[in-house]
Tab-separated table of C-alpha atoms and ligand atoms in Angstrom:
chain	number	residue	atom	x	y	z
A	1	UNK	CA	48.447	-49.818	-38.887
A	2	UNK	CA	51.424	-51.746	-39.906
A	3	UNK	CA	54.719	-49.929	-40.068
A	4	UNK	CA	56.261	-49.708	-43.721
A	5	UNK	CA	59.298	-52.059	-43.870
A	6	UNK	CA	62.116	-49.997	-45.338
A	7	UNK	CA	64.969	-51.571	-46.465
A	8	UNK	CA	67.364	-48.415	-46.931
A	9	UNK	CA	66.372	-46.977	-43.733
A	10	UNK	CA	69.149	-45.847	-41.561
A	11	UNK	CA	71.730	-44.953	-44.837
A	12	UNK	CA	72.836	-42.109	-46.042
A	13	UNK	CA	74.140	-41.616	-49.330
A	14	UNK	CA	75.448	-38.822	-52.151
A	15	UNK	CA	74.148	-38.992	-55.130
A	16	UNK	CA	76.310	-37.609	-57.765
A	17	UNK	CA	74.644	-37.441	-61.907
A	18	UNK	CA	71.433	-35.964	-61.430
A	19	UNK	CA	70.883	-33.651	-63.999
A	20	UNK	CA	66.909	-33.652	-64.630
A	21	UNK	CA	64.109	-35.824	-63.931
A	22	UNK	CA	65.358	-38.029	-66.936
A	23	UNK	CA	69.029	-39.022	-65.596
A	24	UNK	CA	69.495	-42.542	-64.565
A	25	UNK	CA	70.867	-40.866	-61.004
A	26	UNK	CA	67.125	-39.342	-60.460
A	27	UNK	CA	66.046	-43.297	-60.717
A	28	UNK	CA	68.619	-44.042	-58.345
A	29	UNK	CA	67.821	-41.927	-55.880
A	30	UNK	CA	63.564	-41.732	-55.909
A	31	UNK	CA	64.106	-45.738	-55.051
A	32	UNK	CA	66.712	-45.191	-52.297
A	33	UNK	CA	64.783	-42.436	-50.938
A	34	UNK	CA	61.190	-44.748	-51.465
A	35	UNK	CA	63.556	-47.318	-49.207
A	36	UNK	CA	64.025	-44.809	-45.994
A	37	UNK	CA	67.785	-43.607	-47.521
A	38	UNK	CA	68.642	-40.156	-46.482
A	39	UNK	CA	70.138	-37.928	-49.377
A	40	UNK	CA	72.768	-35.546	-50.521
A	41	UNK	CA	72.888	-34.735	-54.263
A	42	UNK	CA	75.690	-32.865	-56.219
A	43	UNK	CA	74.466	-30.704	-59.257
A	44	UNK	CA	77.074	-29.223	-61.979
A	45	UNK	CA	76.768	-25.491	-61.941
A	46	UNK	CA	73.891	-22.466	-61.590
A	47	UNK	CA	72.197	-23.665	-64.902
A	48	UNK	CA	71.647	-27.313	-64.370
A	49	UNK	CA	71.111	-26.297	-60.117
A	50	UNK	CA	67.289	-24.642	-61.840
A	51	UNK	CA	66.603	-28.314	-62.548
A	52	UNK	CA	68.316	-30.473	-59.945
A	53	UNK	CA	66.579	-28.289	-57.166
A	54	UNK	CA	63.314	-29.144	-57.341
A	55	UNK	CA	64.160	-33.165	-57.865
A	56	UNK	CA	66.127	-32.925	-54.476
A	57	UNK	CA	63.206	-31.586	-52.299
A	58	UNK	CA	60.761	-33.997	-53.686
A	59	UNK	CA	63.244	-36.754	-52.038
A	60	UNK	CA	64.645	-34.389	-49.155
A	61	UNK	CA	68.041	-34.181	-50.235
A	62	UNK	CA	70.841	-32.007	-49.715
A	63	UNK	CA	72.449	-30.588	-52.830
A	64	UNK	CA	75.993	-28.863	-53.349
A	65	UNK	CA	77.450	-27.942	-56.541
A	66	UNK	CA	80.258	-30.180	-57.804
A	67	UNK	CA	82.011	-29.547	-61.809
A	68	UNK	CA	84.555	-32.650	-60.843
A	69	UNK	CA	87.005	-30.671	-63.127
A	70	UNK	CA	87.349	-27.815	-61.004
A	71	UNK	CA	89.825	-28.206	-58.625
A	72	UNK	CA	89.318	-29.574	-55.458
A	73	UNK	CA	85.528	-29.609	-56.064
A	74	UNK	CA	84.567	-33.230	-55.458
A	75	UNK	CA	86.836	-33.397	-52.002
A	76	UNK	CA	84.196	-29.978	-51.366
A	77	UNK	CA	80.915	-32.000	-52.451
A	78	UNK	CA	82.125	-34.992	-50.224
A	79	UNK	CA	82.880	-33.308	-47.130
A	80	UNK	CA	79.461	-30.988	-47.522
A	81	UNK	CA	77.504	-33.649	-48.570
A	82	UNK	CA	78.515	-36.377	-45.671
A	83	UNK	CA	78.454	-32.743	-42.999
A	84	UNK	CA	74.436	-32.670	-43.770
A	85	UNK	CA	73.662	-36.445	-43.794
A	86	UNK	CA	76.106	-36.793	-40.577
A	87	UNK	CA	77.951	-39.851	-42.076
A	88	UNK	CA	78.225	-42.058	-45.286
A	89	UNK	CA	77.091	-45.265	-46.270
A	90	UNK	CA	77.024	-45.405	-49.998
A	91	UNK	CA	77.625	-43.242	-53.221
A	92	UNK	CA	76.208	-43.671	-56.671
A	93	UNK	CA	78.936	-42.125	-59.543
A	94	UNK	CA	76.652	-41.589	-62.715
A	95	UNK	CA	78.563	-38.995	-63.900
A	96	UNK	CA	80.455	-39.428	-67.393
A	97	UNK	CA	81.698	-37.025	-70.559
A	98	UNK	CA	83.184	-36.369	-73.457
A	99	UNK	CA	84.252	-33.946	-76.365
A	100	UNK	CA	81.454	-34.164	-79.031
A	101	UNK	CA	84.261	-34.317	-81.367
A	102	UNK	CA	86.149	-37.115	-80.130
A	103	UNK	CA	82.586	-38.989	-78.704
A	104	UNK	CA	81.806	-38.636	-82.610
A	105	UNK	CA	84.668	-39.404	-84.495
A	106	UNK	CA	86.379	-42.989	-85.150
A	107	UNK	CA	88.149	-44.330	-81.574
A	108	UNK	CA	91.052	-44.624	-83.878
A	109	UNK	CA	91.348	-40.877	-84.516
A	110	UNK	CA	90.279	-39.591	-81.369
A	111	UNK	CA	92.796	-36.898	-79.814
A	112	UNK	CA	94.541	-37.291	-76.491
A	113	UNK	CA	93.227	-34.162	-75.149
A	114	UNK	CA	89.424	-35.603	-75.727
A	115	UNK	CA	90.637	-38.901	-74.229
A	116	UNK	CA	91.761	-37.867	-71.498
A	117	UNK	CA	89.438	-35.633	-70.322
A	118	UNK	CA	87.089	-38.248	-71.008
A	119	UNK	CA	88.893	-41.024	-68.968
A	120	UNK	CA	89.559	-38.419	-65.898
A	121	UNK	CA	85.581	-37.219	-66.002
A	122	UNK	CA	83.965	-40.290	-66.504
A	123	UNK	CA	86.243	-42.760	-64.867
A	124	UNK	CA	88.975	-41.839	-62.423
A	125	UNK	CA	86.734	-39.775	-60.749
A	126	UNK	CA	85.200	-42.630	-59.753
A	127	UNK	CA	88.736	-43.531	-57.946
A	128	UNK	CA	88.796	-40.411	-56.406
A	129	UNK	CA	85.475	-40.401	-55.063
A	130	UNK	CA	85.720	-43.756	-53.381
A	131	UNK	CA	89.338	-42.407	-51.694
A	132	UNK	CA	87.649	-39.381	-50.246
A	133	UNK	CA	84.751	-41.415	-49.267
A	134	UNK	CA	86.410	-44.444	-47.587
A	135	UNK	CA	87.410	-42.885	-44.568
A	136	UNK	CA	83.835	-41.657	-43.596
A	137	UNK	CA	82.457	-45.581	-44.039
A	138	UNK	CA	83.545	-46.577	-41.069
A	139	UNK	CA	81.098	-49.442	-40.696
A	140	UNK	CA	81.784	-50.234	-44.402
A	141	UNK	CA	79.653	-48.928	-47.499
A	142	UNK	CA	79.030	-49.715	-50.967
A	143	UNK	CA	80.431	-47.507	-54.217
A	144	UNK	CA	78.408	-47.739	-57.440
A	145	UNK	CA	79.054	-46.498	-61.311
A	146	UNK	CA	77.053	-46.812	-64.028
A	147	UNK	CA	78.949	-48.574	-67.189
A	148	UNK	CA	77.481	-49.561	-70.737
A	149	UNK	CA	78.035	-52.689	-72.749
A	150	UNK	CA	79.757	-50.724	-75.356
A	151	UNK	CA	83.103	-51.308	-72.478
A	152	UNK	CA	82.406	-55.410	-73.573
A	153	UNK	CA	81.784	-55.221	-77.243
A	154	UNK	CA	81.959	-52.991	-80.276
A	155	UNK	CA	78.673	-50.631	-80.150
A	156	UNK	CA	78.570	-48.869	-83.627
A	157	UNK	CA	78.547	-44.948	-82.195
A	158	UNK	CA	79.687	-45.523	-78.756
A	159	UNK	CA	83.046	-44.781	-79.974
A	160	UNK	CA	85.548	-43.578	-77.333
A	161	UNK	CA	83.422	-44.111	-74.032
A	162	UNK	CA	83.748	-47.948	-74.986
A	163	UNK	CA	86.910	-47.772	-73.697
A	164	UNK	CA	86.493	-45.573	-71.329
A	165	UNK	CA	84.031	-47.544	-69.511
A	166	UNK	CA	85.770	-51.014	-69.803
A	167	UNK	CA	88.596	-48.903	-67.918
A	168	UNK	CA	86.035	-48.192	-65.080
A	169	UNK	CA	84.689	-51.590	-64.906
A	170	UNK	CA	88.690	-52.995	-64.509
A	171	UNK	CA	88.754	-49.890	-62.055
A	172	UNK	CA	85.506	-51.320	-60.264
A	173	UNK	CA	87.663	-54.473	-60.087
A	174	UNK	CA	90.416	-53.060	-58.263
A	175	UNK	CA	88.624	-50.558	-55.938
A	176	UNK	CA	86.859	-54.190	-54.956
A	177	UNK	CA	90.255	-55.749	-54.297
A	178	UNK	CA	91.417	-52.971	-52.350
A	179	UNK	CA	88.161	-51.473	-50.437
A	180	UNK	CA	87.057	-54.655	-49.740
A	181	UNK	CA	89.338	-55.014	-46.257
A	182	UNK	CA	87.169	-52.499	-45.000
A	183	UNK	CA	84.151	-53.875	-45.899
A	184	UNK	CA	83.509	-51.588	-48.792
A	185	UNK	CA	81.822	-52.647	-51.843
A	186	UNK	CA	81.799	-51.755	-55.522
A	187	UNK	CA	80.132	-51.971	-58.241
A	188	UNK	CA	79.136	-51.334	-61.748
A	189	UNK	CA	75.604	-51.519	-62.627
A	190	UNK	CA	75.372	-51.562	-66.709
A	191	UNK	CA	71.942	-50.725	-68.124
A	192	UNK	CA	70.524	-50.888	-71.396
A	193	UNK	CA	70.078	-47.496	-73.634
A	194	UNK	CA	67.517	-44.992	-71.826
A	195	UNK	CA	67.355	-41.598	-73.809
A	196	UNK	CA	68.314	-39.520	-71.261
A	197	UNK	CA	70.394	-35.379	-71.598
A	198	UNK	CA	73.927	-37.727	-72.265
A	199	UNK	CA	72.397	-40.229	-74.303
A	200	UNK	CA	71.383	-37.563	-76.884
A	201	UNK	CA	74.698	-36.839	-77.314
A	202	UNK	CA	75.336	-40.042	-78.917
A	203	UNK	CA	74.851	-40.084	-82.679
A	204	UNK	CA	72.375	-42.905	-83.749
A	205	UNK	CA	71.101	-43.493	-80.375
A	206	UNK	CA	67.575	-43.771	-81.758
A	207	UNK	CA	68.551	-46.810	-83.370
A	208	UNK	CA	70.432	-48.652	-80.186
A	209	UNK	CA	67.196	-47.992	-78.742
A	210	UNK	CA	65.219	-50.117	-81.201
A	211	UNK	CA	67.634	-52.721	-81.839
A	212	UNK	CA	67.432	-53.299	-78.069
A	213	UNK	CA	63.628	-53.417	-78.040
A	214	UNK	CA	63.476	-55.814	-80.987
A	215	UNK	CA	66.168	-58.605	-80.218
A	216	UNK	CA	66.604	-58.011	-75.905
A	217	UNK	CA	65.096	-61.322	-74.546
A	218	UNK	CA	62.838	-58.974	-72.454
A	219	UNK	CA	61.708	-57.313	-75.960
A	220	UNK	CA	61.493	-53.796	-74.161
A	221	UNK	CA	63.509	-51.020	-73.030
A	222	UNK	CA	64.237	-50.505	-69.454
A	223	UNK	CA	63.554	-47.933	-66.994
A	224	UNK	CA	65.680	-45.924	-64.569
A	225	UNK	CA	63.123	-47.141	-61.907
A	226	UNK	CA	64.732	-50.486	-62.924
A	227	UNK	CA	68.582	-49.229	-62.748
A	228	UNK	CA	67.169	-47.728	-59.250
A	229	UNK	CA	65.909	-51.208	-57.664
A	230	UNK	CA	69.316	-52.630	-58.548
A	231	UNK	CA	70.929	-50.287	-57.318
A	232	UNK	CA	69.008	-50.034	-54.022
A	233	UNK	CA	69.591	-53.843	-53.927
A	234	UNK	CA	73.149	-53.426	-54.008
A	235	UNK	CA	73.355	-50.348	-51.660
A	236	UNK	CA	71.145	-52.157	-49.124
A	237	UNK	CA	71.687	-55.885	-46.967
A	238	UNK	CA	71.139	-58.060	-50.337
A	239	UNK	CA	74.455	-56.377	-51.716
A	240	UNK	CA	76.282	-57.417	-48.453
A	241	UNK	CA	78.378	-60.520	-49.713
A	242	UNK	CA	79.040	-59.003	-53.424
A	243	UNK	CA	81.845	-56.734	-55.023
A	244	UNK	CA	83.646	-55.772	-57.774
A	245	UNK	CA	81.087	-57.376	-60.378
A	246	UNK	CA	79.371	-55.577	-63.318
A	247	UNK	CA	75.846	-56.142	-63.132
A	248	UNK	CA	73.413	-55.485	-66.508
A	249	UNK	CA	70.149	-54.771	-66.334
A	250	UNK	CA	69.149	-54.538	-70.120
A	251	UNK	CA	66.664	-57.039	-70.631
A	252	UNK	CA	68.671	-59.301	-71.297
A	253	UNK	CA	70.038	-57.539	-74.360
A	254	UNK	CA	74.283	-58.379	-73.438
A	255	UNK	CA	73.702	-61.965	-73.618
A	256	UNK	CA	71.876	-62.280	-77.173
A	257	UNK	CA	74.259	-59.720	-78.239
B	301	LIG	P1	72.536	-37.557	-67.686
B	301	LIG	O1	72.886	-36.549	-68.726
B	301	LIG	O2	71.233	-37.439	-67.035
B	301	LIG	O3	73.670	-37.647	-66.563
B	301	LIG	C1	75.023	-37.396	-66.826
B	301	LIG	C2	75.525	-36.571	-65.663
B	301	LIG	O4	76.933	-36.354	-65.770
B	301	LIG	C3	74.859	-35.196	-65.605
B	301	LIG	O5	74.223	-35.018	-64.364
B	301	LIG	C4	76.019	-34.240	-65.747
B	301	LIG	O6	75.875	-33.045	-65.005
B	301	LIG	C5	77.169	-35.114	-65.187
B	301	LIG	N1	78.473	-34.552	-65.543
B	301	LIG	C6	79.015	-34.380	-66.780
B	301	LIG	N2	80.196	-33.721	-66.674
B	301	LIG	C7	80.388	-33.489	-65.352
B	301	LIG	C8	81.404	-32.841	-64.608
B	301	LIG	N3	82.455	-32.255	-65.200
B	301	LIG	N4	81.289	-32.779	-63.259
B	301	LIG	C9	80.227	-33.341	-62.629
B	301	LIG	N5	79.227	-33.947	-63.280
B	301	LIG	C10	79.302	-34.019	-64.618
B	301	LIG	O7	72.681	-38.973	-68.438
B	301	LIG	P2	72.588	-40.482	-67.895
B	301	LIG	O8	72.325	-41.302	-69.106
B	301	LIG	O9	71.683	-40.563	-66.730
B	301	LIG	O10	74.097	-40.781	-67.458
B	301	LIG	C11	74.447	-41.275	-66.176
B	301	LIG	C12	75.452	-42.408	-66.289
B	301	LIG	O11	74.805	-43.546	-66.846
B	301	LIG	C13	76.649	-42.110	-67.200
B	301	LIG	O12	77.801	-42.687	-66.628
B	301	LIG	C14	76.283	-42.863	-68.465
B	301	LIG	O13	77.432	-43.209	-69.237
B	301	LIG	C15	75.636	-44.083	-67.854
B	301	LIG	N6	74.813	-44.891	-68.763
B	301	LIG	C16	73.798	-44.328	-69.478
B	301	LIG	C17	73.035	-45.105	-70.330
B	301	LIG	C18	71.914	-44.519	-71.125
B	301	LIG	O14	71.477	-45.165	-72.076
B	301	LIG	N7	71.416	-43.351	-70.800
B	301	LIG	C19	73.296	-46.485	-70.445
B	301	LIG	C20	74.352	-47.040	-69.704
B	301	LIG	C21	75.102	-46.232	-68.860
C-alpha cells in the first residue's frame, strides 16, 4: 500500500482561537493535523477548556490555557506549547475581541477604554506572539491572523473591529518586513462571514451572511475547512516565497464588493 503523501508532516505548530468545533481555528487545525502537522492548542479559561478538550484529542494536540490579557500568559502558552511539540514552525492567531458596547455602537463614539482593549486583544497580540515565537523558528516559520474585509471597506455593523483589523493587516505588513530576514513569514488570511461564537456577537450578522451568498461570485458561503486549506497552504512549502499579503477567501465576495 502506498504511503499517504503529507504535506504538513514534520511541523509543529500552536494553534491559538479554538473555542468550539465552530471557530475558524478548529478548521485550521483539523486540515494541518489531516496534513501530518503536530499540535499545541491554547484555550481561554476552565469554561471554554470543557469544549476545547475534546477538539484537541481528536487531532492529538497539546492544550494550555492562555487569557492573552493576563499577564505574562501568552509568553506561558508559547514556551509550554513549543516544550510539548519540541520546536516551532508556525502559529495561527485567530483570536480577536471587543466590548459589546463599543463593537455595537457608532466607531465615532466608541470609548478609548473599548478601543484599546480591542486593538491590544485582537491585534498587538499578534506582535507579541510572533516576538516570543521568532526565536524558536530557527529554520524559519510562517505567522498567520485571521482579518475581515470590514479593515478595507465600510461593513454596516462591523463597527470598531474595522479598524482594528486594517491595523493588523498594516501590522502583518511590517512583521513581513522585519521577520522576513529570518525567513519568517506572515500573513493575513481574510475570510468571508461564517457564524461562528464571535460572529454572533455582531449585530446583523444574519444579514452579511446573505448578502454574501446572493452577490459573492461563488454565490455561497464558505467553510472553515476552506480558511483551513489556505491556511495549510501557507503554513506548508507552497507558502515558501510569500509574506506580508492579505489573502481572502470569500468567494469572491471583496472584489464585487
Ligand atoms: P470564535 O469565537 O470561534 O473564536 C474567537 C476566539 O478568540 C475564541 O477562541 C476566544 O476564546 C478567543 N479570545 C477572545 N478573547 C481572548 C483573550 N482575551 N485571550 C485569548 N483568546 C481570546 O470566532 P471565529 O469567528 O472563529 O474568530 C476567529 C478569528 O477569525 C477572529 O480574529 C475573527 O475576527 C476572525 N474572522 C471571523 C470571521 C467570521 O465570519 N466568523 C470572518 C473573518 C475573520
Amino acid at each position: 500500500m502506498q504511503t499517504p503523501y503529507l504535506p504538513l508532516a514534520g511541523l509543529r505548530g500552536l494553534i491559538l482561537g479554538v473555542a468550539n468545533e465552530h471557530s475558524i481555528a478548529w478548521g485550521c487545525a483539523r486540515e494541518a493535523h489531516r496534513q501530518g502537522a503536530q499540535l499545541a492548542f491554547s484555550y481561554l479559561n476552565d469554561k471554554a477548556k470543557q469544549y476545547v478538550a475534546p477538539l484537541a484529542e481528536q487531532v492529538d494536540a497539546s492544550l494550555f490555557p492562555c487569557d492573552v490579557t493576563v499577564p505574562g500568559a501568552l509568553e506561558r502558552f508559547v514556551e509550554q506549547g513549543v516544550a510539548s511539540l519540541g520546536g516551532l514552525d508556525f502559529a495561527v492567531h485567530a483570536i480577536a475581541w471587543a466590548p459589546a458596547d463599543d463593537l455595537h455602537g457608532r466607531v465615532t463614539d466608541s470609548s478609548r477604554d473599548g478601543f484599546n482593549q480591542a486593538m491590544a486583544i485582537s491585534c498587538h497580540t499578534f506582535a507579541e506572539l510572533g516576538r516570543l515565537c521568532e526565536p524558536h523558528m530557527v529554520q524559519g516559520g510562517t505567522l498567520v491572523t485571521m482579518t475581515y474585509h470590514g479593515a478595507n471597506v465600510a461593513i454596516p455593523h462591523y463597527g470598531i473591529m474595522g479598524p482594528v483589523k486594517a491595523a493588523l493587516e498594516g501590522m502583518v505588513r511590517y512583521m513581513a518586513l522585519e521577520l522576513g530576514p529570518k525567513k519568517i513569514c506572515v500573513h493575513a488570511v481574510s475570510p468571508g462571514p461564517i457564524m461562528t461564537r464571535a460572529a454572533s456577537g455582531i449585530a446583523g450578522f444574519d444579514e452579511l451572511l446573505s448578502t454574501a451568498q446572493a452577490r459573492a461570485p461563488l454565490q455561497r458561503l464558505v467553510t472553515q475547512e476552506e480558511v483551513g486549506a489556505l491556511t495549510a497552504f501557507l503554513v506548508g512549502a507552497g507558502g515558501s516565497g510569500m509574506t506580508g499579503q492579505t489573502l481572502f477567501v470569500d468567494g469572491g465576495m471583496h472584489a464585487v464588493g
